[in-house]
Coordinates of C-alpha atoms and ligand atoms in Angstrom, one line a residue:
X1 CA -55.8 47.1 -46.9
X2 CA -57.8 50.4 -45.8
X3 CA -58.1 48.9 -42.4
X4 CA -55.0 47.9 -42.1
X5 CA -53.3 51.6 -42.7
X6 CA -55.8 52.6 -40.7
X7 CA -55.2 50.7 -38.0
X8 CA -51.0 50.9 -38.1
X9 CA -51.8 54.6 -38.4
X10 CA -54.0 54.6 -34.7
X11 CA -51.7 52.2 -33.4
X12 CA -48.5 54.5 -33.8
X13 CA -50.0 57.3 -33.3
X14 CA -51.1 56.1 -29.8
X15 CA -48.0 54.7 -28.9
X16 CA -46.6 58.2 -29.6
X17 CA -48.8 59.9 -27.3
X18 CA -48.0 57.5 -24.4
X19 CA -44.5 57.6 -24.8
X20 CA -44.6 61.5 -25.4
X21 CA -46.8 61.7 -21.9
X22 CA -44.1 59.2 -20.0
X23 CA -41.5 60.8 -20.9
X24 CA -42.9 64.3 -19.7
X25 CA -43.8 62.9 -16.7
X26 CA -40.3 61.7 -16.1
X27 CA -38.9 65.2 -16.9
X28 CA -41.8 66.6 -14.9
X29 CA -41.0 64.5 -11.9
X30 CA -37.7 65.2 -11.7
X31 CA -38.2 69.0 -11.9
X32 CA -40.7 68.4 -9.1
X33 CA -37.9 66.3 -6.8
X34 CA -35.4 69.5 -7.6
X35 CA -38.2 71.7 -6.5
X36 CA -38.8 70.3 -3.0
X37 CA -35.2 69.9 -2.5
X38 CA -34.5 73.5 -3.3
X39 CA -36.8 74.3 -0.6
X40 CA -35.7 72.6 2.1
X41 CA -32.4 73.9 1.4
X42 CA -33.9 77.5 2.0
X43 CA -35.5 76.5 5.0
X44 CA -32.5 75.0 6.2
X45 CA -30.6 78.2 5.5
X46 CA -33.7 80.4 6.9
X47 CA -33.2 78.1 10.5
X48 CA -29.7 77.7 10.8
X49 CA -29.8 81.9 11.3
X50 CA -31.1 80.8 14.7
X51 CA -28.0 81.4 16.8
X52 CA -28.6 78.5 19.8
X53 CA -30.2 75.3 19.4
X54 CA -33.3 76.3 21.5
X55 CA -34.5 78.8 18.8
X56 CA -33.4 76.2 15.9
X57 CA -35.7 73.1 18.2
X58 CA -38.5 76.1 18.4
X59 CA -38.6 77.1 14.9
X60 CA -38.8 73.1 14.2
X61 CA -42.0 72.6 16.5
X62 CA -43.4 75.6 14.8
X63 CA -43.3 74.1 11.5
X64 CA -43.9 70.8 12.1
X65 CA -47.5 71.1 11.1
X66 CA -46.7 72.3 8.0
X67 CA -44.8 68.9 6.8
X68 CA -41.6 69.9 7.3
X69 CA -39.5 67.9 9.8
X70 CA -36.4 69.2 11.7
X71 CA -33.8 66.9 12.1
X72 CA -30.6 68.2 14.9
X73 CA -27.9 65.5 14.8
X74 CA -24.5 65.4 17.0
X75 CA -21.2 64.5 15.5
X76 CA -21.7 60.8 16.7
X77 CA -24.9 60.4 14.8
X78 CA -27.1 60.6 18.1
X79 CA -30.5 62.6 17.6
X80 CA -30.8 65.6 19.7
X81 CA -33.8 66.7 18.5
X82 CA -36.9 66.2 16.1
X83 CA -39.7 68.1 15.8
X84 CA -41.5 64.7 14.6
X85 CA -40.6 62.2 17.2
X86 CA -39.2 62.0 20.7
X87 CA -35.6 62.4 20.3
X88 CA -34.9 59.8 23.2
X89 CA -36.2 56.7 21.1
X90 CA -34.5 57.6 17.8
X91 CA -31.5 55.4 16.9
X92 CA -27.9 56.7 15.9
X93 CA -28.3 58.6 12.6
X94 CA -24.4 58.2 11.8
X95 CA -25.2 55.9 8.9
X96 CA -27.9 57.5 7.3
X97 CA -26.1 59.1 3.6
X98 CA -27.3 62.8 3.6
X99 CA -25.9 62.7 7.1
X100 CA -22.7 61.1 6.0
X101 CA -22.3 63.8 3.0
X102 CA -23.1 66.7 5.2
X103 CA -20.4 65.6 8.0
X104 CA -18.0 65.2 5.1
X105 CA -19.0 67.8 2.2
X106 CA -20.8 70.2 4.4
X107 CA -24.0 69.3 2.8
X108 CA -26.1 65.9 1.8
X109 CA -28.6 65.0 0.0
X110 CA -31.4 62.0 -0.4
X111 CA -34.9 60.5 -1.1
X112 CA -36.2 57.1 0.4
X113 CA -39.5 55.5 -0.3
X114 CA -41.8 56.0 2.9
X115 CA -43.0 52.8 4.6
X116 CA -46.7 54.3 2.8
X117 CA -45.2 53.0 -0.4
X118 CA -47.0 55.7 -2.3
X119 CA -44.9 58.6 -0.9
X120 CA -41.0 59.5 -0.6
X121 CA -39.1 61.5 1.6
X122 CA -36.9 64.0 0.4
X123 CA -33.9 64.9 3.1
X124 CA -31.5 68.0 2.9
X125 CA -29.0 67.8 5.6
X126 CA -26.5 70.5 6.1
X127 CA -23.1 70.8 8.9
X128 CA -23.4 73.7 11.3
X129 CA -20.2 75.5 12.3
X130 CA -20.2 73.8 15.4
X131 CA -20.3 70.0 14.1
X132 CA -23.6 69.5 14.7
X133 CA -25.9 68.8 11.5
X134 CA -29.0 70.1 10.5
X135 CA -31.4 68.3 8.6
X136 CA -35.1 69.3 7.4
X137 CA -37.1 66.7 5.9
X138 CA -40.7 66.4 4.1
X139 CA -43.0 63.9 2.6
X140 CA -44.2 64.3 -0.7
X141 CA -45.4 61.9 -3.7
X142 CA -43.0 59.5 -5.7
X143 CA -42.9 58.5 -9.3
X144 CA -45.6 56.4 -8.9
X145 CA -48.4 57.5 -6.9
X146 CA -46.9 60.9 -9.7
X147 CA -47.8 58.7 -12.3
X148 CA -51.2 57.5 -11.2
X149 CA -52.4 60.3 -10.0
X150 CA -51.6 61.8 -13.5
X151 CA -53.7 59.0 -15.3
X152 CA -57.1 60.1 -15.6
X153 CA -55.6 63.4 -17.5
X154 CA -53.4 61.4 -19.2
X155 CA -56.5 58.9 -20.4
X156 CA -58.6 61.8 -21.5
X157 CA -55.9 63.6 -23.4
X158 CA -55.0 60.1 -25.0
X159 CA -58.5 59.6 -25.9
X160 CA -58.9 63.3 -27.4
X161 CA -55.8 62.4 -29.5
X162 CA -56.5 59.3 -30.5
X163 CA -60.1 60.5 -31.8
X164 CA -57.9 63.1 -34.0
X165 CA -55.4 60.4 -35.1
X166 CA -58.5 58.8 -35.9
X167 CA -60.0 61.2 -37.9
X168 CA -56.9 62.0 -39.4
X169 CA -56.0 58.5 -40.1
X170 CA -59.3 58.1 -42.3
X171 CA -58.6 60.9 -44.1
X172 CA -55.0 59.9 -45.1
X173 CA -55.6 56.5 -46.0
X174 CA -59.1 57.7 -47.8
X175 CA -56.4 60.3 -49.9
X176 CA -54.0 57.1 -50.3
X177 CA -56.4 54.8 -51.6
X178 CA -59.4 56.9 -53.3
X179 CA -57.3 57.2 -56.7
X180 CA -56.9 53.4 -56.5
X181 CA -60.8 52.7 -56.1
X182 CA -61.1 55.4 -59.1
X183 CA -58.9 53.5 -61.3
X184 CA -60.3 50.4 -61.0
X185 CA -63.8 51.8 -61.6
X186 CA -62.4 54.1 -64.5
X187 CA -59.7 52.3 -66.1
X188 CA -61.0 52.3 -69.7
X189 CA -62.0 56.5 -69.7
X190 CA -60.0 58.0 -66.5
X191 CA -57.7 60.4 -68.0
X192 CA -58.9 63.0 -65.9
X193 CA -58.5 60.8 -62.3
X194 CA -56.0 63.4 -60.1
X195 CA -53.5 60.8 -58.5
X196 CA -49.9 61.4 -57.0
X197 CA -46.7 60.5 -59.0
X198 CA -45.7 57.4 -56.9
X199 CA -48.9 55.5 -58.1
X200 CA -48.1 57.0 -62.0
X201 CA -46.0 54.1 -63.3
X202 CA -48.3 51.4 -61.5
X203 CA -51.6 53.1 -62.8
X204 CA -49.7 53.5 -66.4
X205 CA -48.7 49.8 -66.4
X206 CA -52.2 48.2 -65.2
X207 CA -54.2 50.7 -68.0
X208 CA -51.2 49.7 -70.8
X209 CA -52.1 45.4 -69.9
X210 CA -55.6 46.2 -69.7
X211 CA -56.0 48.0 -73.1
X212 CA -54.1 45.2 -74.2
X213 CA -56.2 42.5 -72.8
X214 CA -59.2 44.2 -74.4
X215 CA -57.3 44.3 -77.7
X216 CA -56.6 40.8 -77.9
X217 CA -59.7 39.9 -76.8
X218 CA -61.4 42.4 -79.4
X219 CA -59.0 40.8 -82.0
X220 CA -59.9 37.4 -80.9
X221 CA -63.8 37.6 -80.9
X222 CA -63.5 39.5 -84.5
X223 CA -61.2 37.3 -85.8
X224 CA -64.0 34.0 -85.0
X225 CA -66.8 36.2 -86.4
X226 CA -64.8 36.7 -89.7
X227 CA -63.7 32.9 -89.4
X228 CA -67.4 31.8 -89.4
X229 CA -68.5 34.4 -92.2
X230 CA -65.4 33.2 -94.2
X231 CA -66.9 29.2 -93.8
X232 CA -69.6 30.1 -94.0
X233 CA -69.9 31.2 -98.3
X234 CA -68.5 28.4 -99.9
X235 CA -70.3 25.6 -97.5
X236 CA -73.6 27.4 -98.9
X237 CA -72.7 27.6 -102.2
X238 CA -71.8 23.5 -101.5
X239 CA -75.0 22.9 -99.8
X240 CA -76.9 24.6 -103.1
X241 CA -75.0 23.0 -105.4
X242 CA -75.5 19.4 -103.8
X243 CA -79.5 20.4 -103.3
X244 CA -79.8 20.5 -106.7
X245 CA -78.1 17.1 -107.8
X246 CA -80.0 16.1 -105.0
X247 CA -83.4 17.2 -107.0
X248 CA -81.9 15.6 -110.2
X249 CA -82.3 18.9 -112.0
X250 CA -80.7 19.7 -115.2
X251 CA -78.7 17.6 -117.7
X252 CA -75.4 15.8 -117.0
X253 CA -73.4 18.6 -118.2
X254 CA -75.2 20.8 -115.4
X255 CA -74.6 18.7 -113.0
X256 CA -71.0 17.8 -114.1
X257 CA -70.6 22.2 -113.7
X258 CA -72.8 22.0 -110.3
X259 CA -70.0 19.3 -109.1
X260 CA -66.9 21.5 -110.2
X261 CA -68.9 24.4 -108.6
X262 CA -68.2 22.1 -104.9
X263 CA -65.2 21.2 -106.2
X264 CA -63.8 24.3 -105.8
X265 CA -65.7 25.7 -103.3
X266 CA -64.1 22.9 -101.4
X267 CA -60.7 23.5 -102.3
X268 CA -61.4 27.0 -101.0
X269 CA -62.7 25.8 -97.5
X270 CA -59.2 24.0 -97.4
X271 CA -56.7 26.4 -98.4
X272 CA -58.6 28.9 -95.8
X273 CA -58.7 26.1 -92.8
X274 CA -55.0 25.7 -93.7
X275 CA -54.2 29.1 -93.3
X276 CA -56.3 29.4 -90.3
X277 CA -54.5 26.1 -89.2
X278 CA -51.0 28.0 -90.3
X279 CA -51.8 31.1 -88.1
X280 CA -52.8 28.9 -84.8
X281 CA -49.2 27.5 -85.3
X282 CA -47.3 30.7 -85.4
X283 CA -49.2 32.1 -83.0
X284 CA -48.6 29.2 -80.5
X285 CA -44.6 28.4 -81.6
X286 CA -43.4 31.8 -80.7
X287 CA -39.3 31.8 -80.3
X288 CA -38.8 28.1 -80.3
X289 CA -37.8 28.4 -84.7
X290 CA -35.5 26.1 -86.2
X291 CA -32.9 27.8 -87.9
X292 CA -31.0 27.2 -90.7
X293 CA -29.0 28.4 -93.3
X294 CA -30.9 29.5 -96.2
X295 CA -29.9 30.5 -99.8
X296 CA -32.4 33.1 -100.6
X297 CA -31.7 32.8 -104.5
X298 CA -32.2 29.0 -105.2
X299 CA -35.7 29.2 -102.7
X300 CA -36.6 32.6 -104.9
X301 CA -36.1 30.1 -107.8
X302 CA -37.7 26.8 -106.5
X303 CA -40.8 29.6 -105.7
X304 CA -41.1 30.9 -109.4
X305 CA -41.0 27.7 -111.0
X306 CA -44.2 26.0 -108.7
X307 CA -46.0 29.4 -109.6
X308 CA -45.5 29.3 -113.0
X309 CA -48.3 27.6 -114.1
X310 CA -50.5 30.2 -111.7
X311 CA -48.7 33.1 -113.8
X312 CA -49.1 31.7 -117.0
X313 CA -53.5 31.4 -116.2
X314 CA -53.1 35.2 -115.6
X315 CA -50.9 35.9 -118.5
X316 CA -48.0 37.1 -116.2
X317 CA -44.2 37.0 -116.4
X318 CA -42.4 36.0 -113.6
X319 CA -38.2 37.4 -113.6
X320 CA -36.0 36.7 -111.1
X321 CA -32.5 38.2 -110.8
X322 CA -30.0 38.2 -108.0
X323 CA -26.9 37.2 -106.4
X324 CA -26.7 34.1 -103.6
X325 CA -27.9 35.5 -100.4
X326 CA -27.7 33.5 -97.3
X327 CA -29.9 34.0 -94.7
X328 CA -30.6 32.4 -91.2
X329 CA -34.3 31.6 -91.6
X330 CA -37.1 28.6 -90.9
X331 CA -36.9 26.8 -94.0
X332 CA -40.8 26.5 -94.2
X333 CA -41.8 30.0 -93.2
X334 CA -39.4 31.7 -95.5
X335 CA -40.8 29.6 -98.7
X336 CA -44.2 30.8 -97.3
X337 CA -43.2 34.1 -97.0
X338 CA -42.1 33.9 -100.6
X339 CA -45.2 32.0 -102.0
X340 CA -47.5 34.5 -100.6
X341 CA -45.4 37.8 -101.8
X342 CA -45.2 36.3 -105.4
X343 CA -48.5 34.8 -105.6
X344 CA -50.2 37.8 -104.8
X345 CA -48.0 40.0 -107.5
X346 CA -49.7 37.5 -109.8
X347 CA -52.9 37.3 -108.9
X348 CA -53.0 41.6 -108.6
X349 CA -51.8 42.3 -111.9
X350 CA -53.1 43.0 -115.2
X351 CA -53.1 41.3 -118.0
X352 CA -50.0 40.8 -120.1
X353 CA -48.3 42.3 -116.3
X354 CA -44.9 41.9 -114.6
X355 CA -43.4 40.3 -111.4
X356 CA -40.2 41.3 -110.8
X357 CA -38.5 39.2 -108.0
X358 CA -34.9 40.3 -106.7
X359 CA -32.5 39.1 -104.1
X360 CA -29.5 41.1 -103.3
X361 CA -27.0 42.3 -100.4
X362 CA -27.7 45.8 -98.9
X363 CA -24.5 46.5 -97.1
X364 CA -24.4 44.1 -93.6
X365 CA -28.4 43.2 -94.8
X366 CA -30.3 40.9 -97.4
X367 CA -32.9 42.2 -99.4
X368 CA -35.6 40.1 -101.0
X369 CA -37.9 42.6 -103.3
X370 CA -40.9 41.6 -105.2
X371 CA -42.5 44.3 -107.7
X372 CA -45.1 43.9 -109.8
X373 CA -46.9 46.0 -112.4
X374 CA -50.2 45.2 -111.1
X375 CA -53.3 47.4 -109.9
X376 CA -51.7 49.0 -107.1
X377 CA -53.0 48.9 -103.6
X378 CA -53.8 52.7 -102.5
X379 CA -52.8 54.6 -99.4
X380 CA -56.0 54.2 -97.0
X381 CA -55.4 50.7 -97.7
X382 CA -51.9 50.4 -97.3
X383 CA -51.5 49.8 -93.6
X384 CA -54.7 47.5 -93.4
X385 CA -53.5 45.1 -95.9
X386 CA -51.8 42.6 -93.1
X387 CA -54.8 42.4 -91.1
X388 CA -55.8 39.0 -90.9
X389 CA -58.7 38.9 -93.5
X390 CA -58.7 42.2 -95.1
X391 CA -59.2 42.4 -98.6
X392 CA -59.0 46.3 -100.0
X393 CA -61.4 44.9 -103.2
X394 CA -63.6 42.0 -101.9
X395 CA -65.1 41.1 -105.1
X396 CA -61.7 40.3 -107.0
X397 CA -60.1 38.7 -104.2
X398 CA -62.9 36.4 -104.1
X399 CA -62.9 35.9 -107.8
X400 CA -59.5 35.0 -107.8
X401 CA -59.8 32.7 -104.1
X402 CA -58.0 34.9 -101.9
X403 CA -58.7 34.7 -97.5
X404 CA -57.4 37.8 -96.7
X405 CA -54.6 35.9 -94.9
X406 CA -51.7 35.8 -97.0
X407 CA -49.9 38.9 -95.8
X408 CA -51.4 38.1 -91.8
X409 CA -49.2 35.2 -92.2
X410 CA -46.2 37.0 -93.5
X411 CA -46.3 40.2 -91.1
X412 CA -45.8 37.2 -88.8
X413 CA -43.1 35.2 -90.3
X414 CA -41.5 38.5 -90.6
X415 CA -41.8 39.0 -86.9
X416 CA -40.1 35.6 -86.2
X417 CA -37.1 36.8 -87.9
X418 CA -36.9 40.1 -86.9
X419 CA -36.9 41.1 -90.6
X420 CA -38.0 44.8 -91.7
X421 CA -41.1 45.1 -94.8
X422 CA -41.0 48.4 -96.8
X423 CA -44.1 49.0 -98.6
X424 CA -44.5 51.2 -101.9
X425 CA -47.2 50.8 -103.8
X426 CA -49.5 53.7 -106.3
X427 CA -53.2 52.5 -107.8
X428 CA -52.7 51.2 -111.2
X429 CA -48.9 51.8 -111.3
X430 CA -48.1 48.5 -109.5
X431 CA -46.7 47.6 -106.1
X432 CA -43.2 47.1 -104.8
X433 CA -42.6 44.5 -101.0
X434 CA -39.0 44.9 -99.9
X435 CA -38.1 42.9 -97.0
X436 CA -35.1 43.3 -95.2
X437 CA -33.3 40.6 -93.1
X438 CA -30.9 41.6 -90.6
X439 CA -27.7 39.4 -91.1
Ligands
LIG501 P1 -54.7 34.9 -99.4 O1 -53.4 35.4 -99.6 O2 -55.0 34.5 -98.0 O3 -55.1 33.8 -100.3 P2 -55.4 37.5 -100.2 O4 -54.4 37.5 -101.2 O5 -56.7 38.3 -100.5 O6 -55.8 36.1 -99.7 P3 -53.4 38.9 -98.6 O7 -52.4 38.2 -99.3 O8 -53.4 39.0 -97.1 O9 -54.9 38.2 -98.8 O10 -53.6 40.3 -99.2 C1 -54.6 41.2 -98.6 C2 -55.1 42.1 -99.6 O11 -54.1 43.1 -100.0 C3 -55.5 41.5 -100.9 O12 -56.8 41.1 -100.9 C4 -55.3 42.6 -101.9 O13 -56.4 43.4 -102.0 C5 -54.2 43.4 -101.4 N1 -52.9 43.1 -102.0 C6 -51.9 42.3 -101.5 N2 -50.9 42.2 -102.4 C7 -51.1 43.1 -103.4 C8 -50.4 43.5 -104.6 N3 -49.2 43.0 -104.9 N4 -51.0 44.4 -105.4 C9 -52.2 44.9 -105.1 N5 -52.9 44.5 -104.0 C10 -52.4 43.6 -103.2
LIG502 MG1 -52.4 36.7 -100.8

């Protein structure tokens, strides 16, 4: 890419010096031409003061060694004299177009190419008062041999110039390109790279992807390592448990407790591969959703009754009011959505608590809220809590099975349907999820 600016930059540069240099010469050439014929009008007009012919003829032979050839021409185009070549042997002259001009407009002008191709002649013929015409002539160089001559100057003035374009080509494209190679080298800490406000959107876009490339990558790696770490407890607590049937220690009721022990470490390997399994899905299905028509009410309902039994372990009451609320939604996602919001009201409560479920219209909108009068999450934690995997108090969210995946799931089902979540929640007071769905 360098190269090639550089290159287009020599390339027109050069070009512009030669035509700039032809064109000069042109304009220089033709002031030239104007120049010699100027003169040989004045030295037409210093001779014709001659009053006879023989003073004009020696005046001619005079300057005759000075280039300049005199030319006397009768009305019928006959040479009378030339101070170049015998008179006798020259032809009739009638035809020749500064001649023709003179005898007509009192004056005539023109240039032919000598038979030495490198040279013209320049003619300036004038009519005498009586008839007679009076023309001085004189070699000098044409266009060409102009031209060449003018080529060795014009080489080393080309060559100066195109060493400066050069330079100044390097320079330009270095400025042009040095904050690109800077970027690329410094795209995670270059806030202080100086570049011009053409590249700004282009070096705001490529830092915007890349941050978000590292992101999802970052995300991706800790989201394996917390994967692993999360098989990884009850498939030891399996292994131990099995080791010791294996042994044949302790009595039947021990190993009856060693076999519920697996039992639900098991059941906790599933639920989490499931959700794992759940998240790869909405990850992978984004946009394509089947929609339907959903009564938010009757699923609220349908939700309460399965977790019933779940409440009833943690000495919970489950009410839910409301009004028939229909939503467009993904049948599946918006039970899950429920399920998780409701299960964990239960399972973050106190003894003897509350879980208040509502469904009701907000103007144009639907509102789904589930309170509770459970142990409250606090502020630090707040925003963390739909992290995939976060848990604000390990130890109890163990102790009651949780992955740390339940709200993960819902941010994204919430996503999906372009659904709002308002959060307010105080330690020990209990928590309060409204969701809002645009419809
Ligand atoms: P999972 O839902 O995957 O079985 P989980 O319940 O631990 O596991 P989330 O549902 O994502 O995971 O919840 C994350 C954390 O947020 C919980 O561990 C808990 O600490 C906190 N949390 C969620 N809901 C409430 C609530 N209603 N009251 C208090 N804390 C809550
Ligand atoms: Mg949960």
């Amino acid at each position: 890419m360098k190269k090639k600016i550089n290159a287009r930059l020599v390339f027109l540069s050069i070009l512009a010096i030669f035509s700039t240099m032809l064109c000069i010469t042109l304009v220089y050439y033709d002031l030239f031409g104007k120049q010699i014929m100027a003169n040989l009008e004045i030295y037409s007009n210093f001779i014709r003061e001659y009053d006879t012919i023989d003073e004009i003829m020696a005046a001619g032979d005079r300057n005759s060694q000075d280039g300049v050839r005199v030319t006397l021409i009768e009305k019928d185009g006959s040479v009378v004299y030339d101070s170049a070549t015998d008179s006798e042997t020259m032809e009739n002259h009638s035809d020749r177009p500064e001649i023709l001009s003179a005898y007509e407009n009192g004056e005539g002008t023109d240039i032919r190419i000598s038979k030495t191709l490198d040279q013209s002649t320049y003619y300036y013929a004038v009519r005498l008062e009586d008839g007679m015409v009076l023309r001085v002539s004189e070699e000098a160089e044409n266009i060409f041999s102009f031209f060449f001559s003018a080529i060795p100057t014009l080489l080393v003035i080309a060559g100066l110039l195109t060493i400066i374009s050069l330079i100044f080509a390097q320079v330009l494209t270095d400025n042009l390109v040095e904050p690109i190679e800077k970027l690329a080298e410094h795209l995670d800490d270059g806030e202080n790279i100086t570049y011009y406000e053409e590249l700004e959107p282009f070096i705001h876009m490529i830092r915007k992807q890349h941050q978000d490339l590292r992101h999802s990558a970052n995300m991706r790696q800790e989201f394996t390592a917390n994967v692993s770490h999360e098989l990884k407890t009850p498939l030891t607590s399996i292994s131990g448990y099995a080791e010791l049937i294996e042994a044949g220690m302790g009595t039947e009721e021990d190993t009856r407790r060693f076999a519920a022990g697996i039992h639900k470490s098991a059941t906790r390997l599933l639920t989490l591969i499931n959700d794992i399994i759940r998240l790869a899905e909405l990850d992978v299905s984004k946009g394509e959703l089947d929609l339907e028509r959903i009564n938010l009410l009757v699923m609220v309902n349908a939700c309460a009754e399965m977790l019933q039994i779940s409440a009833q372990k943690h000495n919970v009451t489950i009410s839910v009011e409301g009004e028939d609320c229909y939503i467009m939604g993904n049948r599946t996602m918006i039970d899950e959505l429920i399920y998780n919001l409701v299960d964990n009201a239960i399972r973050y409560n106190y003894e003897n608590g509350k879980v208040y479920v509502k469904v009701g219209h907000e103007g144009e909108k639907v509102a789904l809220i589930v309170s509770d009068t459970g142990i409250g999450i606090s502020k630090e934690h707040q925003e963390r809590i739909f992290e995939r995997f976060y848990r604000v108090d390990k130890s109890r969210s163990k102790s009651t099975g949780g992955t740390g995946l339940g709200l993960a799931i819902v941010k994204h089902i919430l996503v999906s349907h372009d659904a709002k979540l308002e959060l307010t929640s105080e330690p020990d007071k209990g928590t309060t999820m409204k969701i809002i769905f645009e419809e």
